[in-house]
Short mmCIF file of C-alpha atoms and ligand atoms in Angstrom, two decimals:
data_model
loop_
_atom_site.label_atom_id
_atom_site.label_comp_id
_atom_site.label_asym_id
_atom_site.label_seq_id
_atom_site.Cartn_x
_atom_site.Cartn_y
_atom_site.Cartn_z
CA MET B 1 81.42 -38.08 94.81
CA ARG B 2 78.45 -39.05 92.41
CA LEU B 3 75.91 -38.76 94.81
CA LYS B 4 76.71 -35.65 96.59
CA ASP B 5 73.91 -33.94 98.65
CA LYS B 6 71.57 -36.90 97.76
CA THR B 7 69.45 -38.64 100.48
CA VAL B 8 68.48 -42.14 99.46
CA LEU B 9 66.63 -45.03 101.26
CA ILE B 10 67.29 -48.81 100.44
CA SER B 11 65.37 -51.56 101.43
CA ALA B 12 66.73 -55.16 102.10
CA ALA B 13 69.80 -53.29 103.03
CA GLY B 14 70.90 -55.95 105.67
CA GLN B 15 72.68 -58.17 103.27
CA GLY B 16 73.22 -59.16 99.59
CA ILE B 17 72.78 -56.76 96.74
CA GLY B 18 70.82 -54.02 99.02
CA ARG B 19 73.56 -53.92 101.66
CA ALA B 20 76.27 -53.44 98.91
CA SER B 21 74.21 -50.74 97.44
CA ALA B 22 73.92 -48.96 100.80
CA ILE B 23 77.92 -49.09 100.97
CA ALA B 24 78.42 -47.73 97.45
CA CYS B 25 76.13 -45.12 97.60
CA ALA B 26 77.23 -43.76 100.99
CA ARG B 27 81.24 -43.96 99.32
CA GLU B 28 79.75 -41.77 96.66
CA GLY B 29 78.57 -39.20 98.98
CA ALA B 30 74.94 -39.75 99.53
CA LYS B 31 72.96 -39.60 103.04
CA VAL B 32 71.99 -43.26 103.05
CA PHE B 33 69.07 -44.85 105.20
CA ALA B 34 69.68 -48.23 105.12
CA VAL B 35 66.28 -50.35 106.20
CA ASP B 36 65.51 -54.02 106.49
CA ILE B 37 63.26 -56.49 108.72
CA ASN B 38 66.35 -57.84 110.27
CA ASP B 39 68.10 -55.37 112.47
CA GLU B 40 70.85 -57.72 113.36
CA THR B 41 72.50 -57.69 110.12
CA LEU B 42 71.84 -53.86 109.82
CA ALA B 43 73.60 -53.18 112.95
CA THR B 44 77.00 -53.87 111.23
CA LEU B 45 76.37 -51.63 108.62
CA PRO B 46 77.06 -48.07 109.68
CA ALA B 47 80.75 -49.12 110.52
CA GLU B 48 81.45 -50.08 106.73
CA ALA B 49 80.97 -46.46 105.42
CA PRO B 50 80.15 -43.06 106.59
CA GLY B 51 76.74 -41.42 105.88
CA ILE B 52 74.49 -44.49 106.81
CA GLU B 53 72.02 -44.57 109.26
CA THR B 54 69.86 -47.92 109.59
CA ARG B 55 66.03 -48.35 110.63
CA LYS B 56 64.38 -51.53 111.09
CA LEU B 57 61.62 -51.64 108.76
CA ASP B 58 59.02 -54.45 107.29
CA VAL B 59 58.22 -52.96 103.67
CA CYS B 60 54.80 -55.25 104.13
CA ASP B 61 53.72 -53.12 107.07
CA ARG B 62 52.08 -49.66 106.01
CA ALA B 63 51.51 -47.97 109.38
CA SER B 64 55.58 -48.71 109.99
CA ILE B 65 56.47 -47.31 106.67
CA ASP B 66 54.16 -44.11 107.12
CA ALA B 67 55.82 -43.31 110.62
CA LEU B 68 59.02 -43.54 108.70
CA VAL B 69 58.27 -40.97 106.12
CA ALA B 70 56.95 -39.04 108.87
CA GLU B 71 60.49 -39.35 110.58
CA LEU B 72 62.88 -38.91 107.48
CA PRO B 73 63.81 -36.06 105.35
CA GLU B 74 62.46 -36.05 101.84
CA LEU B 75 64.24 -38.35 99.48
CA ASP B 76 66.01 -37.92 96.22
CA GLY B 77 66.38 -41.59 95.44
CA LEU B 78 64.26 -44.61 96.71
CA PHE B 79 65.64 -48.22 96.00
CA ASN B 80 63.07 -50.86 96.44
CA CYS B 81 65.33 -53.69 96.56
CA ALA B 82 63.51 -56.45 99.10
CA GLY B 83 62.23 -59.59 97.45
CA PHE B 84 61.84 -63.48 97.88
CA VAL B 85 62.70 -66.43 95.39
CA HIS B 86 59.69 -68.98 95.48
CA HIS B 87 60.97 -72.41 94.23
CA GLY B 88 58.72 -74.66 92.22
CA THR B 89 56.61 -75.03 89.00
CA VAL B 90 53.04 -73.56 88.84
CA LEU B 91 51.66 -76.85 90.24
CA ASP B 92 53.49 -76.27 93.28
CA ILE B 93 52.27 -72.68 93.90
CA GLY B 94 49.80 -72.57 97.08
CA GLU B 95 47.35 -69.61 97.55
CA ASP B 96 49.39 -68.42 100.46
CA ASP B 97 52.69 -68.50 98.33
CA TRP B 98 51.46 -66.44 95.63
CA ASP B 99 49.83 -63.86 98.15
CA PHE B 100 53.08 -63.78 100.19
CA SER B 101 55.37 -63.38 97.18
CA PHE B 102 53.19 -60.65 95.69
CA ASP B 103 53.04 -58.65 98.69
CA LEU B 104 56.73 -58.56 99.68
CA ASN B 105 58.14 -58.49 95.78
CA VAL B 106 55.63 -56.07 94.25
CA ARG B 107 52.85 -54.71 96.60
CA SER B 108 55.67 -53.58 99.08
CA MET B 109 56.81 -51.31 96.14
CA TYR B 110 53.60 -49.83 95.77
CA ARG B 111 53.42 -49.06 99.37
CA MET B 112 56.80 -47.64 99.60
CA THR B 113 56.55 -45.59 96.26
CA GLN B 114 53.17 -44.25 97.45
CA ALA B 115 54.41 -43.24 100.64
CA PHE B 116 57.88 -41.58 99.76
CA LEU B 117 56.92 -40.01 96.50
CA PRO B 118 54.95 -37.05 97.76
CA GLY B 119 58.66 -36.18 99.59
CA MET B 120 60.44 -37.10 96.38
CA ARG B 121 58.26 -34.68 94.16
CA LEU B 122 58.92 -31.61 96.48
CA ARG B 123 62.75 -32.78 95.96
CA ALA B 124 62.51 -32.78 92.22
CA LYS B 125 60.67 -29.20 92.33
CA ALA B 126 63.42 -27.98 94.26
CA THR B 127 66.45 -29.97 92.47
CA GLY B 128 65.00 -30.93 89.39
CA SER B 129 65.27 -34.60 89.75
CA ALA B 130 64.48 -37.79 92.06
CA SER B 131 65.00 -41.52 91.13
CA ILE B 132 63.17 -44.55 91.93
CA LEU B 133 64.61 -47.85 91.25
CA ASN B 134 62.59 -51.05 91.72
CA MET B 135 64.42 -54.68 91.97
CA SER B 136 63.29 -56.96 89.07
CA SER B 137 65.26 -59.78 87.75
CA MET B 138 66.14 -61.39 84.29
CA ALA B 139 63.74 -64.14 85.37
CA SER B 140 60.67 -62.01 84.48
CA SER B 141 58.79 -60.89 81.61
CA ILE B 142 62.36 -60.80 79.97
CA LYS B 143 63.14 -64.76 80.26
CA GLY B 144 61.58 -68.03 81.87
CA PHE B 145 63.53 -70.20 83.80
CA PRO B 146 62.39 -73.50 85.46
CA VAL B 147 61.00 -73.42 89.17
CA ARG B 148 60.80 -69.66 89.05
CA THR B 149 56.92 -69.17 87.58
CA LEU B 150 55.84 -67.12 90.76
CA TYR B 151 59.55 -65.33 91.12
CA GLY B 152 59.19 -64.54 87.26
CA ALA B 153 55.82 -63.37 87.89
CA THR B 154 56.36 -61.03 90.35
CA LYS B 155 59.43 -59.51 88.85
CA ALA B 156 57.39 -58.98 85.54
CA ALA B 157 54.94 -57.10 87.66
CA VAL B 158 57.54 -54.94 88.79
CA ILE B 159 58.60 -54.28 85.42
CA GLY B 160 54.86 -52.89 84.71
CA LEU B 161 54.65 -50.96 88.06
CA THR B 162 58.05 -49.04 87.13
CA LYS B 163 56.97 -48.24 83.78
CA GLY B 164 53.60 -46.88 84.96
CA ILE B 165 55.35 -44.65 87.48
CA ALA B 166 57.80 -43.34 84.84
CA ALA B 167 55.06 -42.44 82.88
CA ASP B 168 53.08 -40.64 85.32
CA PHE B 169 56.13 -38.71 86.82
CA VAL B 170 58.55 -38.30 83.74
CA ALA B 171 57.36 -34.65 83.31
CA GLU B 172 58.57 -33.68 87.11
CA GLY B 173 61.74 -34.83 86.81
CA ILE B 174 61.12 -38.11 88.69
CA ARG B 175 62.63 -41.23 87.04
CA CYS B 176 61.71 -45.00 87.71
CA ASN B 177 63.77 -47.67 86.42
CA ALA B 178 63.95 -51.37 87.19
CA LEU B 179 67.41 -53.31 87.64
CA CYS B 180 67.13 -56.86 86.32
CA PRO B 181 70.40 -59.11 87.60
CA GLY B 182 71.61 -62.41 86.49
CA THR B 183 72.64 -64.74 89.35
CA VAL B 184 74.27 -63.15 92.15
CA ASP B 185 76.15 -64.45 94.82
CA THR B 186 74.27 -63.09 98.02
CA PRO B 187 73.38 -65.25 101.43
CA SER B 188 70.06 -66.16 99.96
CA LEU B 189 71.52 -67.52 96.94
CA ARG B 190 74.11 -69.48 99.12
CA GLY B 191 70.66 -70.58 100.95
CA ARG B 192 68.95 -71.94 98.08
CA ILE B 193 72.08 -74.00 96.94
CA ALA B 194 72.49 -75.35 100.09
CA SER B 195 68.80 -76.65 100.48
CA ALA B 196 69.03 -78.36 96.99
CA PRO B 197 69.08 -82.00 97.10
CA ASP B 198 72.70 -81.94 95.66
CA PRO B 199 74.27 -78.74 96.36
CA VAL B 200 77.47 -79.18 94.53
CA GLU B 201 75.56 -79.92 91.55
CA ALA B 202 73.17 -76.93 92.15
CA GLU B 203 75.90 -74.70 92.21
CA LYS B 204 77.22 -75.76 88.94
CA ASN B 205 74.03 -75.46 87.58
CA PHE B 206 73.76 -71.90 88.55
CA ILE B 207 77.00 -71.24 87.28
CA ALA B 208 76.30 -72.95 84.18
CA ARG B 209 73.78 -70.78 83.03
CA GLN B 210 75.97 -67.74 83.25
CA PRO B 211 77.77 -67.31 79.81
CA MET B 212 80.48 -65.58 81.49
CA GLY B 213 81.15 -68.48 83.66
CA ARG B 214 80.67 -67.08 87.22
CA LEU B 215 78.10 -65.85 89.30
CA ALA B 216 77.79 -62.00 89.65
CA THR B 217 79.37 -60.67 92.68
CA VAL B 218 77.25 -57.44 94.55
CA ASP B 219 79.78 -55.06 93.27
CA ASP B 220 78.94 -56.27 89.69
CA LEU B 221 75.46 -54.76 90.28
CA THR B 222 76.28 -51.68 92.65
CA PRO B 223 77.88 -49.32 89.61
CA MET B 224 74.41 -49.60 88.10
CA VAL B 225 72.67 -49.03 91.22
CA VAL B 226 74.70 -45.67 91.90
CA TYR B 227 74.47 -44.78 88.11
CA LEU B 228 70.71 -45.22 88.23
CA LEU B 229 70.36 -43.12 91.54
CA SER B 230 72.57 -40.29 90.39
CA ASP B 231 72.01 -37.71 87.76
CA GLU B 232 74.03 -39.32 85.43
CA SER B 233 71.02 -41.31 84.13
CA ARG B 234 69.04 -38.06 84.16
CA PHE B 235 67.60 -39.13 80.48
CA VAL B 236 67.03 -42.78 81.56
CA SER B 237 63.38 -43.48 82.83
CA GLY B 238 60.88 -46.56 82.39
CA GLN B 239 63.71 -49.13 81.47
CA ALA B 240 64.28 -52.68 82.63
CA LEU B 241 68.31 -52.68 82.83
CA LEU B 242 69.73 -56.12 82.51
CA VAL B 243 73.11 -56.84 84.52
CA ASP B 244 73.06 -60.61 83.59
CA GLY B 245 76.57 -61.64 82.63
CA GLY B 246 75.30 -62.30 79.11
CA VAL B 247 72.24 -64.78 79.82
CA THR B 248 70.07 -62.88 77.41
CA ILE B 249 72.47 -62.01 74.78
P1 NAD M 301 68.87 -61.49 100.11
O1 NAD M 301 67.80 -62.26 99.58
O2 NAD M 301 69.98 -62.27 100.42
O3 NAD M 301 68.55 -60.58 101.42
C1 NAD M 301 67.10 -60.11 101.29
C2 NAD M 301 67.07 -59.27 102.54
O4 NAD M 301 65.76 -58.59 102.51
C3 NAD M 301 67.33 -59.61 103.85
O5 NAD M 301 68.42 -58.86 104.26
C4 NAD M 301 65.77 -59.80 104.43
O6 NAD M 301 66.16 -59.54 105.94
C5 NAD M 301 65.23 -58.53 103.86
N1 NAD M 301 64.01 -58.77 103.89
C6 NAD M 301 63.19 -59.68 103.85
N2 NAD M 301 61.58 -59.39 104.09
C7 NAD M 301 61.70 -58.16 104.31
C8 NAD M 301 60.74 -57.22 104.63
N3 NAD M 301 59.40 -57.66 104.48
N4 NAD M 301 61.15 -55.91 104.76
C9 NAD M 301 62.25 -55.67 104.99
N5 NAD M 301 63.32 -56.53 104.42
C10 NAD M 301 63.14 -57.76 104.07
O7 NAD M 301 69.38 -60.43 99.21
P2 NAD M 301 69.42 -60.58 97.57
O8 NAD M 301 69.54 -62.09 97.07
O9 NAD M 301 70.44 -59.63 97.28
O10 NAD M 301 68.11 -59.92 96.94
C11 NAD M 301 67.74 -58.82 97.00
C12 NAD M 301 66.73 -58.50 95.65
O11 NAD M 301 67.63 -58.66 94.34
C13 NAD M 301 65.57 -59.49 95.76
O12 NAD M 301 64.37 -58.66 95.29
C14 NAD M 301 65.97 -60.46 94.61
O13 NAD M 301 64.65 -60.99 94.24
C15 NAD M 301 66.63 -59.81 93.95
N6 NAD M 301 67.62 -60.49 92.82
C16 NAD M 301 68.38 -61.15 93.50
C17 NAD M 301 69.29 -62.38 92.56
C18 NAD M 301 70.28 -62.99 93.27
O14 NAD M 301 70.87 -63.71 92.34
N7 NAD M 301 70.63 -63.11 94.46
C19 NAD M 301 69.23 -62.09 91.10
C20 NAD M 301 68.29 -61.25 90.65
C21 NAD M 301 67.40 -60.27 91.85
#
């Protein structure tokens, strides 16, 4: 049990990578608080693994986050997974698009970390370690992709945020890392494919940019999530870890 005695909170846990991560962490012995803005997808989650509790949470709502901090025990692990993919070049980005993407993809992580970190510091003082994991992407400061300018800008900011948090709290045993996946087969990716002018071509193109010749499954990502939230990664902090099927070779 790699996460025995750990309490972790995972956002965007209703579907996709967040959901699979909640299940994987619970199976490794963690007490998991799975949060999402969508309580319908959350409702079926506790049946999939023991030790998962769910809470409806909008990570853009500071008051709801503060109320949750007051309710929950102190955390050993925080996985900020929520994010949105804007589609378009720089010419297509409206002011509202910019604000929405930065609010959900970056500012939410600042809010969540600021709210949960005081409790994590207490846990780290008692146990020697705590871990924050922020969802970035290979589409970030690492690599540019067509029609992903706004998305890449937010995910690059996540890496900067991650490194700053890591630098400030490294001496207290608190680690902070960013996860940078390639293209992962999740409900929102299926939505992006379905809404393309030619969905068959769109799926072919997503696969073609993966040198391993396939999309990632969510379970290609969960071992890295468990590793980074566990003490196995105790000497790893401030890193942007790629799980991208070889895109950036
Ligand atoms: P997804 O996009 O299919 O699901 C996202 C989940 O986030 C949904 O359950 C949704 O209800 C929830 N959510 C949306 N707004 C929220 C809010 N304000 N508060 C709380 N929850 C909210 O899941 P995914 O594709 O696994 O993506 C998860 C993360 O991984 C995102 O940050 C995404 O950018 C990142 N990512 C995804 C891929 C990919 O190819 N799928 C690749 C790299 C990075």
